[in-house]
Coordinates of C-alpha atoms in Angstrom, one line a residue:
X1 CA -0.1 -0.1 0.0
X2 CA 3.0 2.3 0.6
X3 CA 3.7 5.1 -1.8
X4 CA 6.5 4.3 -4.1
X5 CA 8.7 7.4 -5.7
X6 CA 9.0 5.3 -8.8
X7 CA 5.4 4.6 -8.8
X8 CA 4.7 8.5 -8.7
X9 CA 7.1 9.5 -11.3
X10 CA 5.6 6.9 -13.3
X11 CA 1.9 7.8 -13.4
X12 CA 2.2 11.7 -12.6
X13 CA 1.2 14.0 -15.6
X14 CA 2.1 17.9 -15.4
X15 CA -1.3 19.8 -14.9
X16 CA -2.4 23.4 -14.0
X17 CA -5.1 23.8 -11.6
X18 CA -5.9 26.8 -9.4
X19 CA -6.5 25.1 -5.8
X20 CA -7.1 28.3 -4.1
X21 CA -10.2 26.9 -2.1
X22 CA -7.6 24.6 0.1
X23 CA -6.0 28.1 1.1
X24 CA -9.1 30.1 1.6
X25 CA -10.2 27.3 4.0
X26 CA -7.3 27.5 6.0
X27 CA -7.2 31.2 6.4
X28 CA -10.9 31.3 7.2
X29 CA -10.5 29.3 10.2
X30 CA -7.8 30.5 12.2
X31 CA -6.9 28.6 15.4
X32 CA -8.2 30.2 18.6
X33 CA -6.2 30.8 21.3
X34 CA -5.4 27.5 23.2
X35 CA -6.8 27.4 26.6
X36 CA -4.5 27.2 29.7
X37 CA -3.9 23.8 31.2
X38 CA -5.3 23.3 34.9
X39 CA -4.1 21.1 37.4
X40 CA -3.3 17.7 36.9
X41 CA -6.7 15.7 37.9
X42 CA -6.6 12.6 40.0
X43 CA -7.6 10.6 36.9
X44 CA -4.4 12.1 35.1
X45 CA -2.4 11.3 38.2
X46 CA -3.3 7.5 37.9
X47 CA -2.4 7.3 34.2
X48 CA 0.8 9.0 35.1
X49 CA 1.7 6.2 37.6
X50 CA 0.6 3.5 35.1
X51 CA 3.1 5.2 32.4
X52 CA 5.7 5.2 34.9
X53 CA 5.3 1.6 35.4
X54 CA 5.3 0.8 31.9
X55 CA 8.4 2.9 31.3
X56 CA 10.7 0.5 33.5
X57 CA 9.6 -2.2 31.2
X58 CA 9.8 -0.3 27.9
X59 CA 13.3 0.9 29.0
X60 CA 14.4 -2.9 28.9
X61 CA 13.7 -4.0 25.4
X62 CA 15.6 -7.1 24.3
X63 CA 18.3 -6.8 21.4
X64 CA 15.9 -9.2 19.4
X65 CA 13.3 -6.3 19.5
X66 CA 15.6 -3.4 19.0
X67 CA 16.5 -5.4 15.2
X68 CA 13.0 -6.0 14.7
X69 CA 12.8 -1.9 14.9
X70 CA 15.6 -1.7 12.8
X71 CA 14.2 -3.8 9.8
X72 CA 10.5 -2.7 10.2
X73 CA 9.1 -0.1 7.8
X74 CA 6.3 1.2 10.1
X75 CA 4.9 3.4 7.4
X76 CA 3.6 0.2 5.4
X77 CA 0.7 -1.3 6.8
X78 CA -3.1 -1.0 7.4
X79 CA -5.6 0.4 9.7
X80 CA -7.0 -2.2 12.2
X81 CA -9.9 -2.0 14.5
X82 CA -8.7 -1.1 18.0
X83 CA -11.7 -1.4 20.4
X84 CA -9.8 0.2 23.6
X85 CA -10.4 3.3 21.6
X86 CA -8.3 6.8 22.1
X87 CA -5.5 7.7 24.5
X88 CA -7.6 10.6 26.0
X89 CA -11.0 12.5 25.3
X90 CA -12.3 15.9 25.7
X91 CA -12.8 15.3 29.5
X92 CA -9.4 14.0 30.3
X93 CA -7.6 16.6 28.0
X94 CA -8.6 20.2 28.4
X95 CA -6.3 21.8 25.8
X96 CA -8.1 20.6 23.0
X97 CA -9.4 23.6 20.7
X98 CA -12.8 24.0 19.6
X99 CA -11.9 24.0 15.9
X100 CA -10.7 20.0 16.5
X101 CA -12.8 19.1 19.5
X102 CA -15.2 16.9 17.6
X103 CA -16.7 15.3 20.5
X104 CA -17.4 18.6 22.5
X105 CA -18.9 19.9 19.1
X106 CA -21.4 17.3 18.9
X107 CA -19.9 14.7 16.5
X108 CA -22.2 11.7 17.5
X109 CA -20.2 8.6 16.0
X110 CA -17.2 6.9 17.8
X111 CA -15.8 4.6 15.1
X112 CA -13.3 7.0 13.6
X113 CA -11.4 6.7 17.5
X114 CA -11.3 2.7 17.1
X115 CA -8.8 2.3 14.6
X116 CA -5.0 1.7 14.7
X117 CA -2.1 1.6 12.5
X118 CA -0.5 -1.5 12.1
X119 CA 2.7 -2.4 10.3
X120 CA 3.1 -5.1 8.1
X121 CA 6.2 -6.3 9.4
X122 CA 5.9 -5.5 13.0
X123 CA 3.8 -3.6 15.6
X124 CA 3.8 0.0 16.3
X125 CA 4.4 0.5 19.9
X126 CA 1.8 2.5 21.9
X127 CA 2.7 6.1 22.8
X128 CA 4.6 5.9 26.1
X129 CA 4.0 9.3 27.9
X130 CA 6.8 8.7 30.5
X131 CA 9.2 7.3 28.0
X132 CA 8.8 10.2 25.5
X133 CA 9.5 12.5 28.5
X134 CA 12.5 10.7 29.7
X135 CA 13.8 11.1 25.8
X136 CA 13.4 14.5 25.6
X137 CA 14.5 15.5 29.2
X138 CA 16.6 18.7 29.1
X139 CA 15.9 19.3 25.4
X140 CA 13.6 21.2 23.2
X141 CA 11.2 20.6 20.3
X142 CA 9.8 22.6 17.7
X143 CA 6.9 22.2 15.2
X144 CA 7.5 24.5 12.1
X145 CA 5.1 25.1 9.6
X146 CA 1.6 25.6 9.5
X147 CA -1.7 25.1 11.1
X148 CA -1.8 21.2 10.4
X149 CA 1.9 20.8 11.9
X150 CA 0.2 22.5 15.0
X151 CA -2.7 20.2 14.8
X152 CA -0.1 17.2 15.9
X153 CA 1.6 19.5 18.4
X154 CA -2.0 19.8 20.3
X155 CA -2.2 16.1 20.1
X156 CA 1.1 15.7 21.4
X157 CA 0.0 18.0 24.4
X158 CA -2.7 15.6 25.2
X159 CA -0.8 12.6 25.1
X160 CA 2.1 14.0 27.4
X161 CA -0.9 15.0 29.6
X162 CA -1.2 11.5 30.9
X163 CA 1.9 12.3 32.9
X164 CA 2.7 16.0 33.0
X165 CA 1.2 19.4 32.3
X166 CA 3.2 22.3 31.0
X167 CA 3.6 26.1 31.8
X168 CA 2.3 28.1 28.8
X169 CA 5.5 30.6 28.6
X170 CA 4.4 32.2 25.3
X171 CA 4.0 35.4 26.3
X172 CA 7.5 35.5 27.5
X173 CA 8.7 35.3 23.9
X174 CA 6.1 36.9 21.6
X175 CA 2.7 38.9 21.6
X176 CA 1.3 36.7 18.8
X177 CA 0.1 33.9 20.8
X178 CA -2.4 32.9 18.5
X179 CA 0.2 31.6 15.8
X180 CA 3.3 31.1 17.9
X181 CA 3.3 28.7 21.2
X182 CA 5.7 27.6 23.9
X183 CA 5.2 25.3 26.7
X184 CA 7.6 24.4 29.5
X185 CA 7.7 21.0 31.3
X186 CA 9.6 22.4 34.4
X187 CA 10.5 18.8 35.8
X188 CA 11.9 17.6 32.7
X189 CA 13.5 21.0 31.3
X190 CA 11.8 20.3 28.1
X191 CA 10.7 22.9 25.9
X192 CA 7.7 22.6 23.2
X193 CA 7.2 25.4 20.5
X194 CA 5.2 25.8 17.6
X195 CA 7.1 28.5 15.1
X196 CA 4.1 29.7 12.7
X197 CA 5.8 29.6 9.1
X198 CA 3.2 28.2 6.1
X199 CA 5.5 28.7 3.5
X200 CA 8.7 28.0 5.4
X201 CA 10.3 30.9 3.3
X202 CA 9.9 34.4 3.4
X203 CA 6.7 35.9 2.3
X204 CA 5.1 39.5 1.9
X205 CA 2.1 40.7 0.1
X206 CA 2.6 41.9 -3.5
X207 CA 2.7 45.8 -4.2
X208 CA -0.2 47.7 -5.1
X209 CA -2.6 44.7 -3.6
X210 CA -4.8 44.9 -0.6
X211 CA -4.5 41.7 1.5
X212 CA -7.3 39.4 1.4
X213 CA -7.7 35.7 1.1
X214 CA -6.7 35.2 -2.2
X215 CA -4.5 38.1 -3.0
X216 CA -1.4 38.0 -4.8
X217 CA 1.6 36.9 -2.4
X218 CA 5.4 37.4 -2.9
X219 CA 7.6 34.3 -2.0
X220 CA 11.1 34.7 -1.5
X221 CA 12.2 31.2 -2.3
X222 CA 15.9 31.7 -1.1
X223 CA 15.1 33.1 2.1
X224 CA 14.1 31.3 5.1
X225 CA 11.4 32.7 7.2
X226 CA 13.0 34.3 10.1
X227 CA 10.2 33.2 12.3
X228 CA 11.8 29.9 12.7
X229 CA 15.5 30.4 11.1
X230 CA 16.4 32.8 14.0
X231 CA 15.9 30.8 16.8
X232 CA 16.2 27.1 15.5
X233 CA 20.0 26.7 15.9
X234 CA 19.7 25.6 19.6
X235 CA 16.7 23.0 19.2
X236 CA 17.1 19.4 19.5
X237 CA 14.2 18.0 17.5
X238 CA 12.7 20.0 14.6
X239 CA 9.5 18.7 12.4
X240 CA 9.0 20.2 9.4
X241 CA 5.5 20.2 7.7
X242 CA 3.9 22.9 5.1
X243 CA 1.3 22.0 2.1
X244 CA -2.3 23.8 1.5
X245 CA -1.1 27.8 1.9
X246 CA 0.9 27.0 -1.7
X247 CA -2.5 27.1 -3.5
X248 CA -3.0 30.5 -3.4
X249 CA -1.7 33.2 -6.2
X250 CA 2.1 33.9 -5.6
X251 CA 5.0 35.4 -7.4
X252 CA 8.1 33.5 -6.9
X253 CA 11.5 35.5 -6.2
X254 CA 14.9 34.0 -6.3
X255 CA 17.9 36.7 -5.8
X256 CA 15.5 39.3 -5.4
X257 CA 14.2 38.9 -9.0
X258 CA 10.9 37.4 -10.1
X259 CA 11.3 34.1 -11.6
X260 CA 7.7 32.8 -12.1
X261 CA 4.2 32.5 -10.4
X262 CA 1.4 30.4 -9.8
X263 CA -1.8 31.2 -10.8
X264 CA -1.0 35.0 -11.2
X265 CA -2.6 35.4 -14.6
X266 CA 0.0 38.1 -15.4
X267 CA 1.5 38.7 -19.0
X268 CA 5.3 37.8 -19.8
X269 CA 5.5 35.8 -16.5
X270 CA 6.0 31.9 -16.4
X271 CA 3.5 30.0 -14.6
X272 CA 5.8 27.4 -12.6
X273 CA 2.7 25.9 -10.5
X274 CA 2.4 25.5 -6.8
X275 CA 4.9 22.6 -7.0
X276 CA 7.9 24.6 -8.0
X277 CA 7.5 26.9 -5.0
X278 CA 6.7 23.8 -2.6
X279 CA 10.0 22.2 -3.8
X280 CA 12.2 25.2 -3.5
X281 CA 10.7 26.2 0.1
X282 CA 11.7 22.8 1.4
X283 CA 15.0 23.1 -0.6
X284 CA 15.8 26.3 1.1
X285 CA 14.4 25.3 4.7
X286 CA 16.9 22.2 4.9
X287 CA 19.8 23.9 3.4
X288 CA 19.1 26.4 6.1
X289 CA 20.0 24.0 8.8
X290 CA 22.4 22.0 6.8
X291 CA 24.5 25.4 6.9
X292 CA 23.6 26.4 10.1
X293 CA 26.8 26.5 12.2
X294 CA 26.3 24.7 15.6
X295 CA 23.1 22.9 14.5
X296 CA 23.0 19.5 16.0
X297 CA 19.4 18.7 16.0
X298 CA 17.3 16.0 14.7
X299 CA 15.4 16.9 11.5
X300 CA 12.0 15.5 10.8
X301 CA 9.9 15.7 7.7
X302 CA 6.0 14.9 8.4
X303 CA 5.0 14.4 4.6
X304 CA 1.9 16.1 3.0
X305 CA -1.4 15.4 5.2
X306 CA -4.2 15.0 2.4
X307 CA -7.5 16.6 2.8
X308 CA -10.9 14.7 1.8
X309 CA -13.4 16.9 0.3
X310 CA -16.1 15.2 -1.5
X311 CA -18.9 16.6 -4.0
X312 CA -17.2 19.8 -3.9
X313 CA -14.8 22.1 -1.8
X314 CA -15.6 23.7 1.5
X315 CA -16.8 26.9 0.0
X316 CA -18.9 25.0 -2.6
X317 CA -20.9 22.2 -0.8
X318 CA -17.9 20.0 -0.3
X319 CA -17.9 17.7 3.2
X320 CA -16.1 14.5 4.9
X321 CA -19.2 12.7 6.1
X322 CA -17.3 9.3 6.1
X323 CA -17.5 7.4 9.2
X324 CA -15.2 4.6 8.2
X325 CA -11.4 4.3 6.8
X326 CA -11.3 3.5 3.2
X327 CA -10.7 0.1 2.4
X328 CA -7.4 -0.9 0.5
X329 CA -7.8 -0.2 -3.2
X330 CA -10.9 2.0 -2.6
X331 CA -9.0 5.3 -3.2
X332 CA -6.0 6.6 -4.9
X333 CA -4.0 9.6 -4.4
X334 CA -5.0 12.7 -6.4
X335 CA -2.5 13.9 -8.8
X336 CA -1.8 17.2 -7.0
X337 CA -1.2 15.7 -3.6
X338 CA 1.3 13.1 -5.4
X339 CA 2.9 16.4 -6.8
X340 CA 3.1 17.8 -3.5
X341 CA 4.5 14.4 -1.6
X342 CA 7.2 14.1 -4.6
X343 CA 8.2 17.7 -4.4
X344 CA 9.1 17.7 -0.5
X345 CA 10.7 13.8 -0.7
X346 CA 13.1 14.3 -3.2
X347 CA 14.2 17.6 -1.5
X348 CA 14.3 15.7 1.7
X349 CA 16.3 12.8 0.4
X350 CA 19.0 15.4 -1.0
X351 CA 18.9 17.0 2.4
X352 CA 19.5 13.5 4.2
X353 CA 22.4 12.6 2.0
X354 CA 24.1 15.8 2.5
X355 CA 23.4 15.7 6.3
X356 CA 24.9 12.6 6.6
X357 CA 28.1 13.9 5.4
X358 CA 27.8 16.5 8.6
X359 CA 26.9 14.2 10.9
X360 CA 23.3 15.5 10.9
X361 CA 20.5 13.1 11.3
X362 CA 17.0 13.3 9.3
X363 CA 14.1 11.3 9.4
X364 CA 11.3 10.9 7.3
X365 CA 7.7 10.4 9.0
X366 CA 5.7 9.4 5.4
X367 CA 2.3 9.7 6.2
X368 CA 0.5 10.8 3.2
X369 CA -0.7 7.6 1.9
X370 CA -1.7 5.8 5.3
X371 CA -3.7 9.2 6.3
X372 CA -5.3 9.0 2.5
X373 CA -7.1 5.7 4.0
X374 CA -8.8 8.2 6.7
X375 CA -11.6 10.3 5.5
X376 CA -13.2 9.6 8.6
X377 CA -11.0 11.6 10.9
X378 CA -11.4 15.2 10.1
X379 CA -13.9 17.7 12.0
X380 CA -16.2 18.2 8.8
X381 CA -19.0 20.1 10.4
X382 CA -18.2 19.3 13.8
X383 CA -15.2 22.1 14.1
X384 CA -15.4 25.3 15.0
X385 CA -14.8 28.4 13.2
X386 CA -13.6 32.0 14.5
X387 CA -17.7 33.1 14.0
X388 CA -19.4 30.1 15.9
X389 CA -22.5 31.1 14.3
X390 CA -20.9 29.7 10.9
X391 CA -20.3 26.3 9.7
X392 CA -17.4 25.7 7.6
X393 CA -16.6 21.7 7.0
X394 CA -13.0 21.1 7.9
X395 CA -11.5 18.3 5.8
X396 CA -8.0 19.3 6.1
X397 CA -7.2 19.3 9.9
X398 CA -7.8 16.3 12.1
X399 CA -10.0 15.3 15.3
X400 CA -8.2 15.6 18.4
X401 CA -8.4 12.9 19.4
X402 CA -8.4 10.8 16.3
X403 CA -6.2 9.5 13.4
X404 CA -3.5 12.4 14.2
X405 CA -2.5 10.9 17.3
X406 CA -0.7 8.1 15.0
X407 CA 1.8 10.7 14.0
X408 CA 3.0 11.2 17.6
X409 CA 3.2 7.5 17.6
X410 CA 5.4 7.5 14.6
X411 CA 7.2 10.4 16.3
X412 CA 8.0 8.7 19.6
X413 CA 9.4 5.3 17.1
X414 CA 11.8 7.8 15.1
X415 CA 13.0 9.2 18.6
X416 CA 13.8 5.9 19.6
X417 CA 15.3 4.7 16.6
X418 CA 17.4 7.7 16.4
X419 CA 18.5 7.0 20.2
X420 CA 19.5 3.6 18.9
X421 CA 21.3 4.8 16.0
X422 CA 23.3 7.7 17.6
X423 CA 23.9 6.3 20.8
X424 CA 26.0 3.1 21.7
X425 CA 24.3 2.8 24.9
X426 CA 20.7 2.6 24.0
X427 CA 17.9 4.0 26.2
X428 CA 16.0 1.2 24.8

C-alpha cells in the first residue's frame, strides 16, 4: 500500500490547476487561543503512575526487539480495528481547541476513534508519555510550519498530559500567541514550541494589492522565514511540515528577482505551478539547517497530509461525512497530492544525503498514503470557526483525539530509532 517514488514518477502528468479553495479554507478558520492547562486531575495522576510503571519495562527491551525495530518499515501497513479506543478524550485533556474538538462539538459517532495503524512487519508501539519525556529531558522540540503541524502538536500535548502538564510561557517570547506557542515542562526541563511559518520561506503581500484571502503574495524562495530560522539553532528536534497554503496566487522571487508565479494570470510571467514553490521552499529550509553553524538537532519531515473533500470544496458544498476508513484499493492519491509528496520527499532525500556527511540526522515521517485512508478523521461540520455561528466543513485538519495521534506514535518511534542509531548505550 505504501507510496513509492518510482510509481509516482511513472504515473504523474504535469497539470495546471487553481487550488485556491484549500488555502482560503485554512485562512478562514484561524486557530483560536489555546486554553491554559488546569492542575492535573486525580484520573491523570493514576494514568501517570501507570505510565511510569510501563516505562521501566519499556526501557529494558531485548536486543531482538531492537533488531525488529531496525528492520521494520512502520509506514507500510493497514488500519485495523482497535476496541480500546483513544488515549484521551475532551474530559481528560482540557487543552483541545474547539476547531478540532469533534466530541465537544457534537459529532455523534465514535467509530473513527477505534482504529489503529498496524505495520506489515511489526507492531507500532503505543505512545508512552513517560518514555517520551525521558527521551526529551533537558531538550527542546519545535514544530515548524502551518496549522496542520500545530494540529499534531496539540495532539502531543494531550498525549503527554497523561503524565505531565506544562506551563504556557508563550507571552514571554511573543505577543502573537495565536500563531506562536511555547510550553515548558519544568520537571523535565523540556520546551515544546510551535513556530508559525506556513511557507517556510519569507513572504510578503505583493505591491499594489490589498491583503485578502486570495490576494497575490510574494514568496522569496531562497530566504528562510526568520520566524523559525532565527531561533532554530538550539533545538534538539525540528519537525517540518507545510502544504495547503501554496495553492493561493503567488509570485516567486529568487535572488531578488521574479522567476515565475502560480495562478497569477500575469502577462510575460511563467506559471511554474504550486509545486515549484513547494519544492524550493523545502530546499531552502533544509539547506538552512545544513549550513547553520552549531546546529546538531534531529530534523524530521512529516509528509503532506491529504484533505478529503467530497462533492465540492469547503465553500461549494464539499464535506467529509465518512465514518470509516477507506478499504485498500478504494481510493487513490490525487495527482496534486502526488506532486506535493514527490516535491518534498525528493528535497528531503537530497538533504538527508548531505546531512549524513556532516553528522546530521534526518528522518522521514511518511504519513501521506496512510492518512489518505482516513477520510473519517476530520472535523467536517463538527469543527468550530472563529465565528461560532458559521459552520465551515473542515476536511483538512484532524479531530483531536483521532488519527492524528498516530503521528505522535510515529514521532516517538523515530526518536527511539534515532537514539538507537546515535548512541552506543541505547535507552531502549
